[in-house]
Coordinates of C-alpha atoms and ligand atoms in Angstrom, one line a residue:
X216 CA -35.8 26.6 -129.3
X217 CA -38.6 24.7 -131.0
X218 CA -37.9 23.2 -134.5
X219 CA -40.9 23.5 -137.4
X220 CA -43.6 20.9 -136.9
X221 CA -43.5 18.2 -139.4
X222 CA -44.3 20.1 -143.0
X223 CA -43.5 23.7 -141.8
X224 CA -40.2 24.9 -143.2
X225 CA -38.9 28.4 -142.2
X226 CA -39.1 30.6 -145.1
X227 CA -35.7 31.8 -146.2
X228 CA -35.2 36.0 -145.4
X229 CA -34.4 38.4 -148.6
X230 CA -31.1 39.8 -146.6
X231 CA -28.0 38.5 -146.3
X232 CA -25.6 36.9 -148.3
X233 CA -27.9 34.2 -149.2
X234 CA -30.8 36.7 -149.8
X235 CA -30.3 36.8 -153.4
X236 CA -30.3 33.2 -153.8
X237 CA -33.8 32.9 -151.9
X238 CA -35.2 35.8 -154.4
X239 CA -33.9 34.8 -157.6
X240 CA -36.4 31.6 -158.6
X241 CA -39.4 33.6 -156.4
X242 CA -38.6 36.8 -158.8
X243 CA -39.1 34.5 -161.9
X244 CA -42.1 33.3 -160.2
X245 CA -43.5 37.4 -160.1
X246 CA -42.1 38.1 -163.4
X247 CA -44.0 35.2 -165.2
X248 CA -46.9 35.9 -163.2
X249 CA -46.8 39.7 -163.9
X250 CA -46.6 39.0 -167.8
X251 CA -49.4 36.3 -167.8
X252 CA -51.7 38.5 -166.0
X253 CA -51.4 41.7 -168.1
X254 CA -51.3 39.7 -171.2
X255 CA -54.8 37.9 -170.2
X256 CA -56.1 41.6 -169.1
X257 CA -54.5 42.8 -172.5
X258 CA -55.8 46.5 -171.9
X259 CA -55.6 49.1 -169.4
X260 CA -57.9 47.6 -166.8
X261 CA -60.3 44.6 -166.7
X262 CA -62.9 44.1 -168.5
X263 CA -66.4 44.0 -166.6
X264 CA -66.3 46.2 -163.7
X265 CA -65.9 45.9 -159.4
X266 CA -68.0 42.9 -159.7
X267 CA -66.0 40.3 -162.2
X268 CA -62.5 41.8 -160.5
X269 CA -63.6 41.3 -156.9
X270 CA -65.4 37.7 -158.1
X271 CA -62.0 36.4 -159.6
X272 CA -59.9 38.1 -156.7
X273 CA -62.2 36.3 -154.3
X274 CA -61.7 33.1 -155.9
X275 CA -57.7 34.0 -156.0
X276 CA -57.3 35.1 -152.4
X277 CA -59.4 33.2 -150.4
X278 CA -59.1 31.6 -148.0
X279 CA -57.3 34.7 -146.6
X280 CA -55.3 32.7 -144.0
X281 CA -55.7 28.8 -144.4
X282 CA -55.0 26.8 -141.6
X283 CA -52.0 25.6 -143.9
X284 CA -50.5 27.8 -146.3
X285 CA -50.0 27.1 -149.8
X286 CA -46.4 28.1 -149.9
X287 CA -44.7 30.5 -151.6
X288 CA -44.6 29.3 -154.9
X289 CA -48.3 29.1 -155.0
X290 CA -49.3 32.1 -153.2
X291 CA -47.1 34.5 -155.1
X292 CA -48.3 33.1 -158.6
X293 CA -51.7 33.1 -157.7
X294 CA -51.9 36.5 -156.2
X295 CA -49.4 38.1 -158.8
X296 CA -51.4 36.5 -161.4
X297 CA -54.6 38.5 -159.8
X298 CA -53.2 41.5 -159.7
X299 CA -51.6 41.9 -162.1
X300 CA -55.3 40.7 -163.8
X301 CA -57.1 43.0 -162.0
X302 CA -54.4 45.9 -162.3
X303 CA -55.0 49.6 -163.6
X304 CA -51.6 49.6 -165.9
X305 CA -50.3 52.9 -166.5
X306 CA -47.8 51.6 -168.4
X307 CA -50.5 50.9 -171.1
X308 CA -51.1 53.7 -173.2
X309 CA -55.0 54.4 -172.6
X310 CA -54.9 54.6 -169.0
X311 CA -54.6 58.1 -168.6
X312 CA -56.9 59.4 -165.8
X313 CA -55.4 60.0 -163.1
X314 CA -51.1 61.5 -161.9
X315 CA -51.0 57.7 -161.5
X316 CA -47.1 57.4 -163.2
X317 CA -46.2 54.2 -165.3
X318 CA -42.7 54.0 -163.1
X319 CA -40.0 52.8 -165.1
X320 CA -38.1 49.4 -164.7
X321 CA -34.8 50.7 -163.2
X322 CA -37.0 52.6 -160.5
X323 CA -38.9 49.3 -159.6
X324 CA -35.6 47.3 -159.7
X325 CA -34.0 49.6 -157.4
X326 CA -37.1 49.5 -155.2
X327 CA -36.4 45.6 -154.9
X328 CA -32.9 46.4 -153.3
X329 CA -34.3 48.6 -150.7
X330 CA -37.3 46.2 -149.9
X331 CA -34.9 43.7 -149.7
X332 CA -32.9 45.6 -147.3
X333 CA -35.0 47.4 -145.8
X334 CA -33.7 49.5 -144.3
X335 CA -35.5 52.0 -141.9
X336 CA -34.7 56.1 -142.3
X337 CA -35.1 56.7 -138.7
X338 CA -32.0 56.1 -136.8
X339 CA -28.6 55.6 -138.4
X340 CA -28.0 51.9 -137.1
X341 CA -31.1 51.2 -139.1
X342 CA -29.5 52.7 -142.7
X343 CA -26.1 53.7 -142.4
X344 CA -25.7 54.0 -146.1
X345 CA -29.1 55.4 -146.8
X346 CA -28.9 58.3 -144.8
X347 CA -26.3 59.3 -146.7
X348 CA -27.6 58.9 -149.9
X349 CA -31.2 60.4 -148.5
X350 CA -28.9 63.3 -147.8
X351 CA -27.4 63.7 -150.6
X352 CA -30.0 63.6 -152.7
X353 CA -32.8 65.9 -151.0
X354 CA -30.4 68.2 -150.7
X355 CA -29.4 67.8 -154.7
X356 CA -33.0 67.8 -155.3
X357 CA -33.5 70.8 -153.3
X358 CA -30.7 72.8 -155.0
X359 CA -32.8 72.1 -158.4
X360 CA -35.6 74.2 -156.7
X361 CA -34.0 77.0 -154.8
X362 CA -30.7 77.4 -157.1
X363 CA -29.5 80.4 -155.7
X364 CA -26.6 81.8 -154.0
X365 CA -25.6 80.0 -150.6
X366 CA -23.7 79.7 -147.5
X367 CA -23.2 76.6 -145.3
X368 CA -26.2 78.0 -142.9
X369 CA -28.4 79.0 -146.1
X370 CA -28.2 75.9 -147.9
X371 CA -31.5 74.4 -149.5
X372 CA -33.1 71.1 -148.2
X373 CA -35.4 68.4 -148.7
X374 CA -37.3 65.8 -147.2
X375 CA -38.6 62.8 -148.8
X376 CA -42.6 61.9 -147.9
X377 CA -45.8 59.8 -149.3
X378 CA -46.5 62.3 -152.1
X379 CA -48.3 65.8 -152.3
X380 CA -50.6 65.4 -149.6
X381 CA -47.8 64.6 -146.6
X382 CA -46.0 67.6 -148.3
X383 CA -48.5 70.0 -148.1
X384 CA -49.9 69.0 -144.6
X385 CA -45.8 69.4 -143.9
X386 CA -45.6 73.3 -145.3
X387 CA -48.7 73.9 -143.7
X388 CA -47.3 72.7 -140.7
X389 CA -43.8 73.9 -140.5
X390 CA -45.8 77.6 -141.7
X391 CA -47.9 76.8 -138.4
X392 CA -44.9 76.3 -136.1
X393 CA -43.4 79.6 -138.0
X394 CA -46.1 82.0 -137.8
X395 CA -48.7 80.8 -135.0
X396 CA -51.9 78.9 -134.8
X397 CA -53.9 81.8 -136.3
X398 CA -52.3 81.2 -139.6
X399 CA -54.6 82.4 -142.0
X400 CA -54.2 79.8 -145.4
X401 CA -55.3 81.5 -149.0
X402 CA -55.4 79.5 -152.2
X403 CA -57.5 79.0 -155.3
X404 CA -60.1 77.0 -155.9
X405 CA -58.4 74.9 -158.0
X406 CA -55.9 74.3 -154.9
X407 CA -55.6 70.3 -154.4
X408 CA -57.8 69.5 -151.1
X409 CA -55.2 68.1 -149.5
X410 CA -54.4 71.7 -148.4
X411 CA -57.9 71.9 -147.0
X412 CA -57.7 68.7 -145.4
X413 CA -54.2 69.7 -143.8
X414 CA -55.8 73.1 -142.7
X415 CA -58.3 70.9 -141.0
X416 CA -55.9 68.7 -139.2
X417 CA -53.7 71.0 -138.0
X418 CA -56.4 73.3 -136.2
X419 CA -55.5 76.4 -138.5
X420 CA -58.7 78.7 -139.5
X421 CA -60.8 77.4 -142.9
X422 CA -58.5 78.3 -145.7
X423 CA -60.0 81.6 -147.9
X424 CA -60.4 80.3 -151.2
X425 CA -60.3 82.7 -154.1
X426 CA -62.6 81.4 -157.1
X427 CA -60.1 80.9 -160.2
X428 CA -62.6 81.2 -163.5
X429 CA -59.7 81.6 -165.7
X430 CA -57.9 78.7 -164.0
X431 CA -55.6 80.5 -162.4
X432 CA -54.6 82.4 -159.1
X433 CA -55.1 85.9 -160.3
X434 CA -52.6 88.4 -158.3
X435 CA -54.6 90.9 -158.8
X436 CA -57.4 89.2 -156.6
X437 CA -54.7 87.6 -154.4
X438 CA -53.6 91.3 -153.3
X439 CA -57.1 92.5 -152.7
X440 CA -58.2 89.0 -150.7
X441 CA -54.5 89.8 -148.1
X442 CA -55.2 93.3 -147.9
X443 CA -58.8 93.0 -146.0
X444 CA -57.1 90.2 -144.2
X445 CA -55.3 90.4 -140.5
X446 CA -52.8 88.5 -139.1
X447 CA -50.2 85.5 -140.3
X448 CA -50.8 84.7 -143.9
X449 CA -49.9 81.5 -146.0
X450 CA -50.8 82.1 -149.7
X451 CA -50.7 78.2 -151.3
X452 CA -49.9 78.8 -155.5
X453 CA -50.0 75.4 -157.6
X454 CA -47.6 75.0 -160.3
X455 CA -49.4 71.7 -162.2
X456 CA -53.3 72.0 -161.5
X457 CA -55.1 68.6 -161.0
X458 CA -57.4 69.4 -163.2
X459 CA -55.5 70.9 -166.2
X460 CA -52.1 71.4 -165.2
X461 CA -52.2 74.5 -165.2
X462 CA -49.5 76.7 -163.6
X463 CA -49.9 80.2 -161.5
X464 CA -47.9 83.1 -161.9
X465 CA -45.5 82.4 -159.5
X466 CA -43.7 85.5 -159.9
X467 CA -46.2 87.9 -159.8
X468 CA -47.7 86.1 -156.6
X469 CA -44.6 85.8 -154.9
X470 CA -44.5 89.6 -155.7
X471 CA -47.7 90.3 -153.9
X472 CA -46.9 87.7 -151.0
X473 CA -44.0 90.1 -150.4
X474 CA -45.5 93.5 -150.3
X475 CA -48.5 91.9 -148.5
X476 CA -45.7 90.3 -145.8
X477 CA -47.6 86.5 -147.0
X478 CA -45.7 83.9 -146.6
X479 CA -45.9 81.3 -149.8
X480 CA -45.9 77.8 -150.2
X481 CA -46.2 76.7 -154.0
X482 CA -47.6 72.9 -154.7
X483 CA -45.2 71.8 -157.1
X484 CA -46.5 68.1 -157.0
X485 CA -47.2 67.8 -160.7
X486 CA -45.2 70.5 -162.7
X487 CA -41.9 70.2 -160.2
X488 CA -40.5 67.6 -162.7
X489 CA -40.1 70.6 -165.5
X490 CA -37.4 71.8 -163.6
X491 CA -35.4 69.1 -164.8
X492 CA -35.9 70.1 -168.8
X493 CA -34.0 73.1 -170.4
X494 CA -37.0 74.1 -172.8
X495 CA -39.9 73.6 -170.2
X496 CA -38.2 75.3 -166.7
X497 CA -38.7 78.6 -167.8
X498 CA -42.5 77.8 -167.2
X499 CA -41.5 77.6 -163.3
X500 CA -39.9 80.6 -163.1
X501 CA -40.4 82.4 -159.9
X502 CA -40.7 78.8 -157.8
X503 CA -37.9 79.8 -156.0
X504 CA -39.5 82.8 -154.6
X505 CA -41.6 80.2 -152.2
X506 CA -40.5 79.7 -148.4
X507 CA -41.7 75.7 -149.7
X508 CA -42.4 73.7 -152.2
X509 CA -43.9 70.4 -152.7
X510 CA -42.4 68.2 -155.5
X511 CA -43.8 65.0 -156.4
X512 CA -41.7 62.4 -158.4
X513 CA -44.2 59.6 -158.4
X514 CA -46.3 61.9 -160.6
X515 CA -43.9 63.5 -163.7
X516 CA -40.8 61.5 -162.5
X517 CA -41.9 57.7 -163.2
X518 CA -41.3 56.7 -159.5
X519 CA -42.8 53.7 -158.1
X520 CA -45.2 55.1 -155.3
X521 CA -44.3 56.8 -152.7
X522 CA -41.5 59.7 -153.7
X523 CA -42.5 62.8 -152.3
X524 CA -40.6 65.6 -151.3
X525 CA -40.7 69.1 -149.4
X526 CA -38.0 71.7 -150.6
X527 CA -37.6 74.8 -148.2
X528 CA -34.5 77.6 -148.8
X529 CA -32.9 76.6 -145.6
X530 CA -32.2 73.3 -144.2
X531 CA -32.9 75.3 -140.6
X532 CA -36.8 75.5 -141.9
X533 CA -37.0 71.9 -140.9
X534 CA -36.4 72.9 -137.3
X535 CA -39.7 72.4 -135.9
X536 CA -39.5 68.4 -137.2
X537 CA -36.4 67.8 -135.2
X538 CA -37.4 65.0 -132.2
X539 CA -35.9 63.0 -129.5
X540 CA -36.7 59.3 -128.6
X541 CA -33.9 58.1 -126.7
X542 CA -34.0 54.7 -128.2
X543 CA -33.4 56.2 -132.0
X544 CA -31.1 59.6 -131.3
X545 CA -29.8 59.6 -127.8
X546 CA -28.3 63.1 -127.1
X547 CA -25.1 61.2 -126.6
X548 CA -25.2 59.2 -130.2
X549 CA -25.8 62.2 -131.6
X550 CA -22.7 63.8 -129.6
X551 CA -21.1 61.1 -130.7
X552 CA -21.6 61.6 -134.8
X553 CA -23.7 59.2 -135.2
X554 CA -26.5 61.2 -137.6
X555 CA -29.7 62.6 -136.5
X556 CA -32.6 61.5 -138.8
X557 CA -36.1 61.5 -136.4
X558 CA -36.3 65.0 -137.1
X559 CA -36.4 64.7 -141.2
X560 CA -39.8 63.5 -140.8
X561 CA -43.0 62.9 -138.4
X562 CA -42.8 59.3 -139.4
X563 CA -40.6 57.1 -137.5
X564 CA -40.0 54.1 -139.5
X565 CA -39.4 55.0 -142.7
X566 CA -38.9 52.9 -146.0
X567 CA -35.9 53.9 -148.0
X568 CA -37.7 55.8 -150.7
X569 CA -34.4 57.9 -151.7
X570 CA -32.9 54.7 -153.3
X571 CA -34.9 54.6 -156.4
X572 CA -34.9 58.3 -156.6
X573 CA -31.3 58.2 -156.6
X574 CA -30.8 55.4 -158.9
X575 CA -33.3 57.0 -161.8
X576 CA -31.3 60.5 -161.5
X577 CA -28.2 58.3 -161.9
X578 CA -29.1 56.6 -164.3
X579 CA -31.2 58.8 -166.7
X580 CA -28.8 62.3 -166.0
X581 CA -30.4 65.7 -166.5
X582 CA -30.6 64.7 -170.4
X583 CA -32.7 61.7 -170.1
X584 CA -35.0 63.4 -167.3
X585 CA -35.7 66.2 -169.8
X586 CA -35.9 63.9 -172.6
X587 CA -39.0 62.0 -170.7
X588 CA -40.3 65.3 -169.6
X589 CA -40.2 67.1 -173.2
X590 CA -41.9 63.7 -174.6
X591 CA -44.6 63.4 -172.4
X592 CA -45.5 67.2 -172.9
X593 CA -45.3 66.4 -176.6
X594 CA -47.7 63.8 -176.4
X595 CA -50.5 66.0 -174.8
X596 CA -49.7 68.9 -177.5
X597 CA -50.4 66.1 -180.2
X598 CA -53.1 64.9 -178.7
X599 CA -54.8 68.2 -177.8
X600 CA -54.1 68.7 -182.4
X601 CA -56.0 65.7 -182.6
X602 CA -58.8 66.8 -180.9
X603 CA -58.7 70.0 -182.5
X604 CA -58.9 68.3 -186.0
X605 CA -62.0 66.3 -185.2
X606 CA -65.3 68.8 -185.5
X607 CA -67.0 66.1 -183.0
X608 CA -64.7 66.7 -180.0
X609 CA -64.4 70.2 -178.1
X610 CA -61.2 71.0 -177.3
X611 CA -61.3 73.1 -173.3
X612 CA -57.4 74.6 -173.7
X613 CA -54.3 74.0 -175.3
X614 CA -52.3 72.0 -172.4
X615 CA -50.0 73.7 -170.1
X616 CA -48.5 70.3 -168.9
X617 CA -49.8 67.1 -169.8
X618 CA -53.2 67.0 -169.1
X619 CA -55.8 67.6 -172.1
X620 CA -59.8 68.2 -171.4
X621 CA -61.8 67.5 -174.1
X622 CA -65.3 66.3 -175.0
X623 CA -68.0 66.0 -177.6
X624 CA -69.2 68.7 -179.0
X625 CA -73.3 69.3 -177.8
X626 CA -72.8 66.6 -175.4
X627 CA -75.0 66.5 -172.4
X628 CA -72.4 66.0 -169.4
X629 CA -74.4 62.8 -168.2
X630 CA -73.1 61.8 -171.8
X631 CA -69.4 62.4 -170.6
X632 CA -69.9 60.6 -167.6
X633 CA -71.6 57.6 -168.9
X634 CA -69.1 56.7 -172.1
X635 CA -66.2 57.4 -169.5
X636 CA -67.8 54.3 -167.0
X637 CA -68.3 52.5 -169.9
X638 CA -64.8 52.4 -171.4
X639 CA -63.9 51.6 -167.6
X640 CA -66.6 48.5 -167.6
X641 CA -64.9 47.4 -171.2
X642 CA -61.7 47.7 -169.9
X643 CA -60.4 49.7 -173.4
X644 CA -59.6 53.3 -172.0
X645 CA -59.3 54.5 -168.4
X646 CA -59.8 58.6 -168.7
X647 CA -60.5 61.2 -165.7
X648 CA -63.1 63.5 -165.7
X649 CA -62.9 67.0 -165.1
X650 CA -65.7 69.8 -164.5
X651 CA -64.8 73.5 -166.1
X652 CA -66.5 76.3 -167.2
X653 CA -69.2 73.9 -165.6
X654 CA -69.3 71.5 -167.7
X655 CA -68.2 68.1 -167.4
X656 CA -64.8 67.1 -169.6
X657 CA -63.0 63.7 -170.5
X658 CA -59.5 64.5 -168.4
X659 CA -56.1 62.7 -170.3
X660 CA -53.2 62.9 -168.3
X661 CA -50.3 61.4 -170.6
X662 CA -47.3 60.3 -168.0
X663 CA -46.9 57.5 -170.3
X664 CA -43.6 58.6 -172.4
X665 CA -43.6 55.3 -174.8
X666 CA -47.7 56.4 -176.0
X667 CA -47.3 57.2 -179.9
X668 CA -49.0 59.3 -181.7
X669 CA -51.1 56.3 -183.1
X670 CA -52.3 55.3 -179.6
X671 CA -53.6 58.7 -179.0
X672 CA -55.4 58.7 -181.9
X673 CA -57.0 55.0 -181.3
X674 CA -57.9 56.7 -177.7
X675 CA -60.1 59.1 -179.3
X676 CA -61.8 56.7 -181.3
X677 CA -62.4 54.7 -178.4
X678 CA -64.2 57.8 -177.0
X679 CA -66.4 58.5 -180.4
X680 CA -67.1 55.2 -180.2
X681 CA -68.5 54.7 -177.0
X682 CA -70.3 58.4 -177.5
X683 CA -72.5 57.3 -180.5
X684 CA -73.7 54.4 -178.3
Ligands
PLP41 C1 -51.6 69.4 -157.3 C2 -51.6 68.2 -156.4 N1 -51.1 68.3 -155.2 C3 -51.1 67.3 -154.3 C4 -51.6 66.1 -154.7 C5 -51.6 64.9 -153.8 O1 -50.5 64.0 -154.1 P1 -50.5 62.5 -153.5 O2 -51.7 61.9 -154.1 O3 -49.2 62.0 -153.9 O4 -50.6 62.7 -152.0 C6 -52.1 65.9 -156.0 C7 -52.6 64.6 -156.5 O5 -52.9 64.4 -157.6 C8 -52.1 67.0 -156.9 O6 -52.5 66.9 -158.2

């Protein structure tokens, strides 16, 4: 075996006994460099747009791969520094665009213990401890959506994925391998297009959209739309819109998916977290009634990208996943006891994402989970008061979840447009846009649970402000 040339040392690994000892001074390093960098950004995002980010991460990154390194030290303070410079920080109080979560600092901790061990969800030799926790926490998770009565063979499950979009293209899927490759998807137009996309990839017909112009998945049109169609049906119902958070009638849908013979999957990816909070779950009534759901907890739950799940009533829904590759779950390892995993998702290797999950619902309890969740939707009632008390701004609803559209009043939507790329370029508020009623609005989405109410309010001048300009 060779030893290092002259100058090359073997970095140290993060495992092991020893692992800890390797991290600690390079964590202080990422720590000081994290602070420094968000303290020189000192806003949501960076001031002066894609060209004065990618200039300074240029000058930061390159060379990519020098023909000798600049060792860890220097790489990881430089680069953290950049990033962190650079960085779109939900944890600050105007940056409110997007389902982009500020994730909380127990999550990210934990999220250090399972990159350090990384430990890989696809065979039980690579995360003997893991699997057990993954179980016991989809399934958990899983009994929050489908609370029902049970047996051992009609017990609820979950798996974990990258977020809404693998859990859609999953229900779609496992409603494919149910029904037959003539499945016919409905939805709503205000359906997330990952649904689309999935109907795409998975060789199933175009979805039938229904238009929604009061937001919502009307039953009433639902029931016409399956009674001129033929064949296997998948109606999709959202319970958190992109746009406005907005939930369907999940009852009265899952009514008609019944006496239509629909099956229904309900896109939970947003509003899933209500579940968790006494005064909001009411809202989700009737998400039960869905053959699956798609939760989301690096949306509402403050999760560290990714954390997605797929509930279904049955663990033995997840049948068409299961998989054999000798080298992971050998017919006779599995005979043996050791635990099947392939077949809890199409991925093979498989980051631990359970582990921070598991930590925050440990940590936090039901209480503190519905503490977060009842603040957050707090926040968009106050700041959806605000708007209403200002005659300049237009109000579009009162917020269902957490998202509030709003513009100026008599705007021009080019208007819209232009003050929100400008508040990007200064770097002093990072809003969505939304179109309805077809017209363009300013979209909050307020994830951020620490925002008070005199944040909101500075938000809104920061929008007059750039308006009259
Ligand atoms: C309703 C809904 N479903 C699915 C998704 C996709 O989730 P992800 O980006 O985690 O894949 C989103 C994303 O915002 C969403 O709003």
């Amino acid at each position: 075996m060779r030893t290092p040339p002259p100058g090359i040392t073997l970095p140290p690994l993060a495992g092991g006994e020893h692992g800890s000892d390797a991290l600690r001074p390079l964590l202080a390093t990422v720590l000081d460099a994290l602070h420094d960098g968000a303290a020189e950004r000192g806003g949501p995002l960076p001031a002066g747009g894609p060209g004065r980010v990618a200039g300074r991460l240029r000058t930061a990154a390159e060379p990519v791969l020098p023909d000798t390194g600049a060792g860890p030290g220097e790489a990881l303070r430089t680069l953290v520094h950049a990033l962190s410079l650079g960085a779109a920080d939900p944890a600050h109080p105007h940056c409110a665009a997007h389902l982009h979560t500020p994730p909380l600092a127990l999550a990210v901790a934990a999220d250090l213990a399972a990159s350090a061990l990384n430990q890989s969800m696809d065979s039980w030799d690579q995360a003997p401890a893991a699997s057990v926790l993954e179980a016991l926490v989809t399934r958990a998770l899983a009994d929050e959506v489908y609370p029902g009565p049970r047996t051992a063979d009609t017990a609820p499950d979950a798996v974990l994925t990258t977020g809404g979009t693998e859990s859609n293209q999953l229900a779609l899927l496992l409603a494919r391998e149910r029904h037959g490759p003539t499945l016919q998807v409905v939805c709503g137009a205000h359906t997330h297009h990952s649904v689309h996309r999935a109907a795409w990839l998975l060789g199933l017909p175009r979805p039938v959209t229904i238009p929604t112009p009061a937001g919502l998945l009307d039953p009433a049109a639902l029931d016409a739309v399956l009674t001129a169609l033929r064949g296997p049906l998948l109606v999709v119902a959202t319970a958190g819109t992109t746009d406005t958070g907005r939930i369907d009638p999940l009852t009265a849908l899952a009514d008609v998916c019944d006496a239509q013979g629909a099956a229904l999957h309900t896109d939970a990816s947003y509003g899933g977290p209500l579940l968790f909070s006494p005064t909001h779950r009411p809202l989700l009534d009737g998400l039960d009634r869905a053959h699956s759901v798609t939760l989301d907890l690096h949306k509402l739950g403050w999760q560290p990208i990714a954390a997605g799940l797929l509930a279904v009533p049955r663990t033995g829904d997840l049948a068409p996943l299961a998989h054999t590759a000798d080298y992971l779950n050998a017919d006779d390892d599995t005979e043996a006891g050791l635990p099947d995993l392939l077949g809890r998702s199409l991925r093979t290797t498989r980051r631990p994402d359970v582990f921070k999950i598991a930590v925050t619902l440990k940590a936090l309890g039901r209480a503190g989970l519905a503490a977060l969740v009842d603040r957050v939707l707090d926040s968009a009632r106050l700041l959806a008061d605000l708007v209403e008390d200002r005659p300049g701004l237009e109000l579009y609803e009162r917020p269902t979840l957490t998202t509030v559209l709003f513009r100026p009043a008599g705007a021009p939507d080019h208007a819209v447009a232009a003050t929100r790329r400008a508040l990007l370029t200064e770097g002093t508020a990072v809003l969505g846009r939304a179109r309805a009623d077809d017209r363009l609005w300013f979209k909050a989405t307020l994830l951020n649970p620490h925002a008070t109410p005199g944040d909101l309010d500075t938000l809104l001048r920061l929008v007059e402000g750039g308006t009259r300009r």
